[in-house]
mmCIF file of C-alpha atoms in Angstrom:
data_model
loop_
_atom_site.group_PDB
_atom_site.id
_atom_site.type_symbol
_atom_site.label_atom_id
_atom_site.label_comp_id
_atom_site.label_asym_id
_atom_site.label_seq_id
_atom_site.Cartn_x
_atom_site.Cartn_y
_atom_site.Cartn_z
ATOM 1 C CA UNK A 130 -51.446 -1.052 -1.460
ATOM 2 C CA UNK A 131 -49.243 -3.904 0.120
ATOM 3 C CA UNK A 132 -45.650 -3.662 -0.735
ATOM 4 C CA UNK A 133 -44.224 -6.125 -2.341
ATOM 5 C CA UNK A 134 -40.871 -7.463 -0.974
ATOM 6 C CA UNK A 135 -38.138 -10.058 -1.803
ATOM 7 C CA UNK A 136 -34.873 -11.646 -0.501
ATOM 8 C CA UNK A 137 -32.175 -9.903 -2.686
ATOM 9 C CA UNK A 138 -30.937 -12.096 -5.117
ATOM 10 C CA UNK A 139 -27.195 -11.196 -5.245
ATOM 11 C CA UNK A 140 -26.405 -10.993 -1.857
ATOM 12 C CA UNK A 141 -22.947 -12.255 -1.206
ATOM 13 C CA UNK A 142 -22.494 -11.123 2.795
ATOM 14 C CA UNK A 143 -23.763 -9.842 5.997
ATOM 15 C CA UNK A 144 -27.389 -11.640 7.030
ATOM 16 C CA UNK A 145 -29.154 -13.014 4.354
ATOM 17 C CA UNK A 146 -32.893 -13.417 4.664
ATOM 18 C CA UNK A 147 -33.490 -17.052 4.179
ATOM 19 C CA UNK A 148 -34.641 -20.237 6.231
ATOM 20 C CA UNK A 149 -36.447 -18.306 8.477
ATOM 21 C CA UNK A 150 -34.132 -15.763 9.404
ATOM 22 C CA UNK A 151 -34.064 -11.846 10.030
ATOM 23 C CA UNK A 152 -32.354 -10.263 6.655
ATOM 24 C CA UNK A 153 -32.602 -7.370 4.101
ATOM 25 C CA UNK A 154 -35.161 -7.459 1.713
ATOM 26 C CA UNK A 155 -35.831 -5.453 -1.868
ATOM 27 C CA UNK A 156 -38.390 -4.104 -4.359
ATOM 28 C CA UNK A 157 -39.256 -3.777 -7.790
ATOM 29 C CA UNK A 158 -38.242 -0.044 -7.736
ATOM 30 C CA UNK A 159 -34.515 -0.434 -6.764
ATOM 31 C CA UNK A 160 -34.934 0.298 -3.240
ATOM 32 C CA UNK A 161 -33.145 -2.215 -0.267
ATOM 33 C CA UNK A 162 -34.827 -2.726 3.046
ATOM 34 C CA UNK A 163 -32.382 -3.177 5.715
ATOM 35 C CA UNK A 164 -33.569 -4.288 9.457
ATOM 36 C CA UNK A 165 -32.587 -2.474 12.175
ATOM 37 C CA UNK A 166 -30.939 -4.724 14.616
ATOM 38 C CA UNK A 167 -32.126 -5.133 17.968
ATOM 39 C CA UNK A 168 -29.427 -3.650 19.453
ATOM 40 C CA UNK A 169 -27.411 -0.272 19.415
ATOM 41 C CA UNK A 170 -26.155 -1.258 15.783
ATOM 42 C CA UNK A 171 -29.093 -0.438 14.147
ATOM 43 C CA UNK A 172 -29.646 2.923 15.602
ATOM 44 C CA UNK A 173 -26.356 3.615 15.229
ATOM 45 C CA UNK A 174 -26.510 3.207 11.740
ATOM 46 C CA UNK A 175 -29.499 4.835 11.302
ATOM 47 C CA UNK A 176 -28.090 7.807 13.129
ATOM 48 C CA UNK A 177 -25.098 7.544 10.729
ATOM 49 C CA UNK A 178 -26.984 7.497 7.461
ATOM 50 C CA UNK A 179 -29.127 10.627 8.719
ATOM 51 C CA UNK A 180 -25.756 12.539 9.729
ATOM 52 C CA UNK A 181 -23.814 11.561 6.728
ATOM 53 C CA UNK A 182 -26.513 12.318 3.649
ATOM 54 C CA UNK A 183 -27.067 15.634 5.118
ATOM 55 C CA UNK A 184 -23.563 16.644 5.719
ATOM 56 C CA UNK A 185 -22.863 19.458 3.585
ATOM 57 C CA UNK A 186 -19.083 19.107 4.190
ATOM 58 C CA UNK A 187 -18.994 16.129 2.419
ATOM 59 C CA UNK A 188 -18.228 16.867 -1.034
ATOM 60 C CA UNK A 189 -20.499 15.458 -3.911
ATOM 61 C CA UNK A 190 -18.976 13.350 -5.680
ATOM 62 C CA UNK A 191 -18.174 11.687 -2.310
ATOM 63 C CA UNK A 192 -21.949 10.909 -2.105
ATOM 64 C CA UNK A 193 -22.262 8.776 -4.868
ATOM 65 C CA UNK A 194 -19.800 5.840 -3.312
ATOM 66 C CA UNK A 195 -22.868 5.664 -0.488
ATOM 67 C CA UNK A 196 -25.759 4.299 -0.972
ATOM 68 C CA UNK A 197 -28.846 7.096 -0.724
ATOM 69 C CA UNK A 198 -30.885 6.577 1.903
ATOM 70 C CA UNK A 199 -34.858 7.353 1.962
ATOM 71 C CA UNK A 200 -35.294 7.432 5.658
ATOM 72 C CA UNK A 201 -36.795 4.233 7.824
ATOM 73 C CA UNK A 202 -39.958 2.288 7.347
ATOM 74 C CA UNK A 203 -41.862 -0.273 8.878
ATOM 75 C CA UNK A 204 -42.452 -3.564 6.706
ATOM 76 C CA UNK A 205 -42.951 -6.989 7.285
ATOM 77 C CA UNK A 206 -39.938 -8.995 8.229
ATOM 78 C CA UNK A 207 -38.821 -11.692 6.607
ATOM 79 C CA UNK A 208 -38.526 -14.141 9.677
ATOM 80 C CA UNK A 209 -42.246 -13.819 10.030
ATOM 81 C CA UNK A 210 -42.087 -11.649 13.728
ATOM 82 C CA UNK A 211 -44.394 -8.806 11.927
ATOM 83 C CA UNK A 212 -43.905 -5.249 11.061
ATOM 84 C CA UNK A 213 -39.970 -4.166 12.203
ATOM 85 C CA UNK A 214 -38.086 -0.766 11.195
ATOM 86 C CA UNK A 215 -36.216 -0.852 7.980
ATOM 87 C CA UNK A 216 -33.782 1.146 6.846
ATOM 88 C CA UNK A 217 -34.983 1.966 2.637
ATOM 89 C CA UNK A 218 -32.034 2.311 1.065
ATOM 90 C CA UNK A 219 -30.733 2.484 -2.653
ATOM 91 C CA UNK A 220 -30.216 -1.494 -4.047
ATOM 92 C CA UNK A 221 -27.216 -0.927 -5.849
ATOM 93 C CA UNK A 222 -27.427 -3.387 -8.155
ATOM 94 C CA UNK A 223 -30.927 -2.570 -9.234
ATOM 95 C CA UNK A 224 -30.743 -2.166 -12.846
ATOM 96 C CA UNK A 225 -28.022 -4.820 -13.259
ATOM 97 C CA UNK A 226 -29.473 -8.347 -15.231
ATOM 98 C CA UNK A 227 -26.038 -10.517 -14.099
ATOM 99 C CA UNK A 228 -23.896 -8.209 -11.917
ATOM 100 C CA UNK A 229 -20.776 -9.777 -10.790
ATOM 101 C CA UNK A 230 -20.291 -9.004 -6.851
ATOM 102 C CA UNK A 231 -17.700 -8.959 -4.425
ATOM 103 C CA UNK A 232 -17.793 -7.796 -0.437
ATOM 104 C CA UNK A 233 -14.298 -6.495 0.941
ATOM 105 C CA UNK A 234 -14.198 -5.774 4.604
ATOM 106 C CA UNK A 235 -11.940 -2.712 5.506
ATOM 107 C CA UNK A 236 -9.552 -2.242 7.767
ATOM 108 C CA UNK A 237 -6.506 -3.626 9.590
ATOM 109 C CA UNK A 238 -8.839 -4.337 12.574
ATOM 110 C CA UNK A 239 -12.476 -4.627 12.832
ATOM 111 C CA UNK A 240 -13.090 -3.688 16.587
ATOM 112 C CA UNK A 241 -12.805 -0.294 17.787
ATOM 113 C CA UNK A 242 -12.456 1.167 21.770
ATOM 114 C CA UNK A 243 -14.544 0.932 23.934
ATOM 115 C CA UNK A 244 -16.235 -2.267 22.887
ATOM 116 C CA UNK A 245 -17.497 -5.236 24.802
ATOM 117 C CA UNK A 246 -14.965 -8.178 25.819
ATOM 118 C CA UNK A 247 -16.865 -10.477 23.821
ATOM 119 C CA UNK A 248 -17.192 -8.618 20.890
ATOM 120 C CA UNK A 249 -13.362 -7.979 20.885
ATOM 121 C CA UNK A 250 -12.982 -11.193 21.194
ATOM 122 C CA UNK A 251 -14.559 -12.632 18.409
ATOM 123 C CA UNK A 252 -13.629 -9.530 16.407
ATOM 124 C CA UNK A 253 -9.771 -10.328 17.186
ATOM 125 C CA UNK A 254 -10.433 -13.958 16.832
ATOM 126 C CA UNK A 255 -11.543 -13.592 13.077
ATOM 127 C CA UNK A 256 -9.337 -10.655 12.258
ATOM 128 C CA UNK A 257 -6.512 -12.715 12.665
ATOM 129 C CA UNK A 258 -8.022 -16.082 11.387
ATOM 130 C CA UNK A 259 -8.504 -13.825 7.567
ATOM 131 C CA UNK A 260 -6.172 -11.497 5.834
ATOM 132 C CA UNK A 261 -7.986 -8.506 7.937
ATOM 133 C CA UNK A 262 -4.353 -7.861 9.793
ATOM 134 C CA UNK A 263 -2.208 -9.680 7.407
ATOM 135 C CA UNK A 264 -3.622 -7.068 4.392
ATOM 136 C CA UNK A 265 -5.865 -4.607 5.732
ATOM 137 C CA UNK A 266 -8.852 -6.170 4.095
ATOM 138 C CA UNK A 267 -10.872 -9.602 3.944
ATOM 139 C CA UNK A 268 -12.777 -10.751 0.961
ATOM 140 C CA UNK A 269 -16.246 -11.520 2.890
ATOM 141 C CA UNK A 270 -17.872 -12.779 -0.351
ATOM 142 C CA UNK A 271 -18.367 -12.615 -4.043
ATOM 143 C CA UNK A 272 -20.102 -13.983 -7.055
ATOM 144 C CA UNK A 273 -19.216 -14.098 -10.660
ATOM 145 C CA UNK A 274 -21.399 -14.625 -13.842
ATOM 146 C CA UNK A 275 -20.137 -17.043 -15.691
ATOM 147 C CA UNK A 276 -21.035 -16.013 -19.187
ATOM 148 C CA UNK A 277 -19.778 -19.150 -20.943
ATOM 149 C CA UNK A 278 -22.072 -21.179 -18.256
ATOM 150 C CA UNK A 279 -25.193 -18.728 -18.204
ATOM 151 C CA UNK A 280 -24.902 -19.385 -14.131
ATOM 152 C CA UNK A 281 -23.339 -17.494 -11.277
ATOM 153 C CA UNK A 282 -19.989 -18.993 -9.983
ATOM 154 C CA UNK A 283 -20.110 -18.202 -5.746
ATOM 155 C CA UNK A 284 -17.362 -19.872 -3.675
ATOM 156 C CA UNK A 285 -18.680 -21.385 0.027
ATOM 157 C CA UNK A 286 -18.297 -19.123 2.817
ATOM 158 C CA UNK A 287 -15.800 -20.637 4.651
ATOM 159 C CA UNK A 288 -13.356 -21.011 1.731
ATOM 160 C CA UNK A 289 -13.681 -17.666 1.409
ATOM 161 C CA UNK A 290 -12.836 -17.084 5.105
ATOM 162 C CA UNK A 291 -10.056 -19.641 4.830
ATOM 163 C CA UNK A 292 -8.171 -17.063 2.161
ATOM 164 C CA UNK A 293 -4.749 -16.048 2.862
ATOM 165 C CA UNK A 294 -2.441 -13.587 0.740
ATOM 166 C CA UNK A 295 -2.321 -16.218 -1.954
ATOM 167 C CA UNK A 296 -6.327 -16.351 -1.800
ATOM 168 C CA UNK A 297 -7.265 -12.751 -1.787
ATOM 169 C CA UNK A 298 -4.733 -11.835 -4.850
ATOM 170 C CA UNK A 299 -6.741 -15.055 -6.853
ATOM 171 C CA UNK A 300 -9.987 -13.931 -5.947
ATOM 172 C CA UNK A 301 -9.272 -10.717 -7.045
ATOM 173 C CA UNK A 302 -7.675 -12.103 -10.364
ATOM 174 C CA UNK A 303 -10.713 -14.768 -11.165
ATOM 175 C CA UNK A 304 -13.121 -11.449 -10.533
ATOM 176 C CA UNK A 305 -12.052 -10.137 -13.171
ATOM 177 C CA UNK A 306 -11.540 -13.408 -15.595
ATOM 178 C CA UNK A 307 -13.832 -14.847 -17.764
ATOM 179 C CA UNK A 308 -12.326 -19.177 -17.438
ATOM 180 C CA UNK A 309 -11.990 -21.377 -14.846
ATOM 181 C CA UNK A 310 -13.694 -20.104 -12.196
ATOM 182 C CA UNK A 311 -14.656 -23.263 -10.840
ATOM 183 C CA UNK A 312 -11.197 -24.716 -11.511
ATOM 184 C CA UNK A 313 -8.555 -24.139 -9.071
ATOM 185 C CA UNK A 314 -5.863 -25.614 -11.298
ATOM 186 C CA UNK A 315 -6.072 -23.293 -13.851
ATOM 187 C CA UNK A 316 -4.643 -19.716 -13.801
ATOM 188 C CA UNK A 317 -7.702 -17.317 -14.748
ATOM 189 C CA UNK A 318 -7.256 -14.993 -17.771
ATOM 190 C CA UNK A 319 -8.000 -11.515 -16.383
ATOM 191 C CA UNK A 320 -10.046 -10.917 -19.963
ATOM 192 C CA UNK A 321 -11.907 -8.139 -18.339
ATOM 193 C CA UNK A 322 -9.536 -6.486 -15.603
ATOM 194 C CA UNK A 323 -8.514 -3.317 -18.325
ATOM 195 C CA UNK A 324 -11.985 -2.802 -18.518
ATOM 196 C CA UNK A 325 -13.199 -3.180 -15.223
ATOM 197 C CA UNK A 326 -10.260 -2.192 -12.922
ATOM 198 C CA UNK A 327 -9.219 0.687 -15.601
ATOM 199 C CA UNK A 328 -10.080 3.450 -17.395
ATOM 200 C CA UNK A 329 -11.463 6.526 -16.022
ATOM 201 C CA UNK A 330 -14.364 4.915 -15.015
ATOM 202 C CA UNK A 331 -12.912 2.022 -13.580
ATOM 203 C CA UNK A 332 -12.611 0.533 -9.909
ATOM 204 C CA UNK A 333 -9.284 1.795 -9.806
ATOM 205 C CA UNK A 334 -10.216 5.325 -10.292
ATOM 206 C CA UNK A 335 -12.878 5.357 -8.088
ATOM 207 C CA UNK A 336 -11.122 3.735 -5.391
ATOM 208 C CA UNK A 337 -8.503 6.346 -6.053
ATOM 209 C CA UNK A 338 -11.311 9.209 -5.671
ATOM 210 C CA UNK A 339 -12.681 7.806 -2.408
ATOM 211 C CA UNK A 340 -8.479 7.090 -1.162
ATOM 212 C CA UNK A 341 -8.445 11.230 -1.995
ATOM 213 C CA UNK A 342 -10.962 11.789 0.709
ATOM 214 C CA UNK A 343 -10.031 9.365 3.607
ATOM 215 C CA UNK A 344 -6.425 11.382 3.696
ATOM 216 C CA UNK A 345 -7.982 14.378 4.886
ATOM 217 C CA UNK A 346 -11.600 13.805 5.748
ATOM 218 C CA UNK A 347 -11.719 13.604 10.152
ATOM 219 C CA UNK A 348 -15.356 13.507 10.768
ATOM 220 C CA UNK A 349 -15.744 9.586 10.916
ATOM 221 C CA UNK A 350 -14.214 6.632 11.639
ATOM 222 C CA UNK A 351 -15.344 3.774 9.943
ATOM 223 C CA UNK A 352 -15.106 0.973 11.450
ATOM 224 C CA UNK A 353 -16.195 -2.571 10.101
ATOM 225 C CA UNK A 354 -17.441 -1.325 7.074
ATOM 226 C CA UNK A 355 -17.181 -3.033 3.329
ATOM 227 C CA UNK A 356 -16.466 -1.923 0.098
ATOM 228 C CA UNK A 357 -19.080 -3.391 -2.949
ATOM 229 C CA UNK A 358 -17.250 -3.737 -6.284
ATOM 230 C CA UNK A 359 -20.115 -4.578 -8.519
ATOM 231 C CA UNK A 360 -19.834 -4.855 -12.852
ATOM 232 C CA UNK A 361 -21.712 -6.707 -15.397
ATOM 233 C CA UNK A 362 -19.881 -8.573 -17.976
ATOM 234 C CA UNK A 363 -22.260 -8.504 -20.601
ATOM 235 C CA UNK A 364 -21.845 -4.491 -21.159
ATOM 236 C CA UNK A 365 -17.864 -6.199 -21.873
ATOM 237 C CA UNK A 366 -18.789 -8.522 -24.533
ATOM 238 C CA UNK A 367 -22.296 -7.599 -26.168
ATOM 239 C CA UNK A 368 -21.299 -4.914 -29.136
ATOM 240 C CA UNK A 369 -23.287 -1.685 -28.638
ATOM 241 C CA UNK A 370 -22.657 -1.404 -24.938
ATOM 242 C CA UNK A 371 -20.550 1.381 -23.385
ATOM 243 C CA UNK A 372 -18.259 -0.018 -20.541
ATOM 244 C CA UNK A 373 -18.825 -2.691 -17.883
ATOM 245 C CA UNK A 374 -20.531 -0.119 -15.814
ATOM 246 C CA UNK A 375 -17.901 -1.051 -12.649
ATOM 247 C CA UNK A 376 -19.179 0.668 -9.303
ATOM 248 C CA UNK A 377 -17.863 1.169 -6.298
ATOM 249 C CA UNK A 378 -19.849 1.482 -3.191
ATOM 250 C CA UNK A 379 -19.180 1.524 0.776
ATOM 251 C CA UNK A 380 -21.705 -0.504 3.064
ATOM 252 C CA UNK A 381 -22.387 -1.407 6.270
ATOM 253 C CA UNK A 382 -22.151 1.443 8.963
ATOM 254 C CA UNK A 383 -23.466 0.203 12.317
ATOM 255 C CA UNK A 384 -20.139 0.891 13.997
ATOM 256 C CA UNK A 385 -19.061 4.292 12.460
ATOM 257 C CA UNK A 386 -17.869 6.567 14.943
ATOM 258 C CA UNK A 387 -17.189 10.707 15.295
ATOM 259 C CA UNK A 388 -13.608 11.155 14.230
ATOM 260 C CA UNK A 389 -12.999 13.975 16.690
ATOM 261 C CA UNK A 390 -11.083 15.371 13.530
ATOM 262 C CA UNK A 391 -8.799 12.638 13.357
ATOM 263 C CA UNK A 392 -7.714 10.497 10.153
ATOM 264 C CA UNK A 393 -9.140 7.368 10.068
ATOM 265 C CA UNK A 394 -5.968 5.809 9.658
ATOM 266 C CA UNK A 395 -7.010 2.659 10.115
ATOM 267 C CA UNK A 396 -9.139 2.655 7.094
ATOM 268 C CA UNK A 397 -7.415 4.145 4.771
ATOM 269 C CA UNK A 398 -4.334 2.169 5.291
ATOM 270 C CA UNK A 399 -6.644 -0.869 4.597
ATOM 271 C CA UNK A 400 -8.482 0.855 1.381
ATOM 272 C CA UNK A 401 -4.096 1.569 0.387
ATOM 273 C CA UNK A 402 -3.157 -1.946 0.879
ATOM 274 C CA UNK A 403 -6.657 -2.823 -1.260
ATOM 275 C CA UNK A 404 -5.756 -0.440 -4.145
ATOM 276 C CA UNK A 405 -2.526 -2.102 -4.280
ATOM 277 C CA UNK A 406 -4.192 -5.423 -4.687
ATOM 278 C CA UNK A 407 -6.068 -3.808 -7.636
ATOM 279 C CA UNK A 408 -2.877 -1.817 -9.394
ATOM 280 C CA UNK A 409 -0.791 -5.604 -9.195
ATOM 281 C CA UNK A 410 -3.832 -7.401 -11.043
ATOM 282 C CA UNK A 411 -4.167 -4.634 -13.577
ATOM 283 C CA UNK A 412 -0.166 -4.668 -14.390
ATOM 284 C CA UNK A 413 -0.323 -7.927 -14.713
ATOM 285 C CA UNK A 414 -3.255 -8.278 -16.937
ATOM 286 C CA UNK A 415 -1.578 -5.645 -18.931
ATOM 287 C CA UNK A 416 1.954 -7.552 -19.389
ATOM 288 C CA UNK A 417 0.315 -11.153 -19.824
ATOM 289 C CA UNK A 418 0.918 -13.191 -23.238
ATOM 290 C CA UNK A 419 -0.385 -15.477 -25.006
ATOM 291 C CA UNK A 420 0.623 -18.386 -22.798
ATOM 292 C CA UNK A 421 0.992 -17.013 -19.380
ATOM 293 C CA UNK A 422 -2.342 -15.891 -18.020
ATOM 294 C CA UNK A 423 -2.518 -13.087 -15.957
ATOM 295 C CA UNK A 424 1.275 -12.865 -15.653
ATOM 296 C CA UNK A 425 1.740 -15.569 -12.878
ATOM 297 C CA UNK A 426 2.160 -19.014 -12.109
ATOM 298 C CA UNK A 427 -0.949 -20.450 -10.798
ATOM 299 C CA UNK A 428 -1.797 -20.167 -7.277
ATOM 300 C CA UNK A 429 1.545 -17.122 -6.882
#
């Protein structure tokens, strides 16, 4: 029986499979089919994903914030070359009708020793260009359903790139708001940060959980990798529903290295500076009125 694959549809970073060109691909049965690259980096992350879901050190409920990974596979590719390796990994947003989606690369810098001088290059050219060694993270990309629209709200690429403080703190505010998403001169409403970044269950906590970990765990080093913060609105405002089912998940391993039992400091410091990021938008969601959204001045 052929197998029958598709360009994921909420994608919001990384290679997307489209106009001829080498991406990830997913089924019907929640599972995500990521090419190996040509080079080291798929190995490498191949390797890592082997190492890491049979590491017994790792506690358990560390686990869940990685995706689970069902080995490699050949399928067809979806530039047309043929049959390549896959990695078959979990889709983490299988299950999800409109899940609203945002990519946040880690770390105060994304190269790592030992590279090649071009890849240090354009690492350092683009680390400096974002918020990667202003903040400690980038916003790569993110989507929002729009329930009052029906439609997905996705800002271009190169805005997104283009973000400086300013930009990352709105993102994060309008990821979390249900008006004016397409309408910079309006402050967004943070309607659904309590319920998304709080609670027990919310990105804060997990975040938290996973911050827990990076102080003391020294067996990798990851470097380049991205945190998915992924919810659906609709569990918010259809009665009946239990929470807005916020997840947190870390992607994107082809340069993890052994951490020769040292902290990964430079991770974690990013992930601290993040969870700040998250705390200020939940404060100020929580001490808004009627008349000042958010608890800003637009574009502050």
């Amino acid at each position: 029986m052929v197998k029958m694959l598709k360009v994921p549809e909420h994608q919001v970073a990384g290679h997307i499979a489209r106009d001829g060109k080498l991406g990830p691909l997913v089924d019907d049965e929640g599972r995500f089919f990521k090419p190996l690259q040509g080079d080291a980096r798929g190995e490498n992350e191949a390797k890592f994903y082997e190492s890491f879901s049979s590491n017994k050190t790792v506690p358990d409920h560390i686990h869940r914030y990685f995706p689970v990974y069902h080995g490699t596979e050949l399928v067809e590719a979806s530039d047309g070359s043929g049959k390549l390796p896959h990695m078959v990994l979990e889709d983490v947003v299988s299950g999800y009708s409109n899940p609203s989606i945002m990519d946040v690369k880690i770390g105060s810098r994304t190269w790592y020793p030992d590279v090649s001088e071009e890849y240090f290059k354009k690492c350092i050219k683009k680390d400096r260009a974002t918020t990667t060694v202003s903040l400690g993270f980038r916003v790569s990309g993110f989507k929002i359903f729009d329930h009052q629209e029906s439609s997905f709200w996705r800002p271009e690429k190169k805005v997104v790139l283009g973000y400086k403080v300013d930009g990352a703190r709105l993102a994060l505010r309008k990821f979390v708001s249900s008006n004016s998403l397409a309408d910079s001169s309006s402050a967004p409403n943070c309607a659904f940060a309590s319920d998304v970044y709080g609670g027990s269950n919310g990105i804060l906590s997990q975040l938290l959980e996973l911050k827990a970990w990076f102080e003391t765990q020294t067996l990798y080093h990851f470097n380049s990798c991205s945190i998915l913060m992924v919810y659906e609105d609709e569990s918010i405002l259809m009665k009946g529903k239990e929470d807005a089912r916020a997840q947190v998940k870390l992607v994107d391993f082809a340069h993890v290295l052994d951490g020769n039992g040292v902290i990964d400091h430079n991770f974690l410091g990013g992930l601290c500076s993040f969870i700040k990021f998250i705390k200020d938008v939940l404060e100020s969601s929580d001490n808004r009125d009627e008349t000042d959204a958010c608890g800003i001045e637009n574009g502050k």
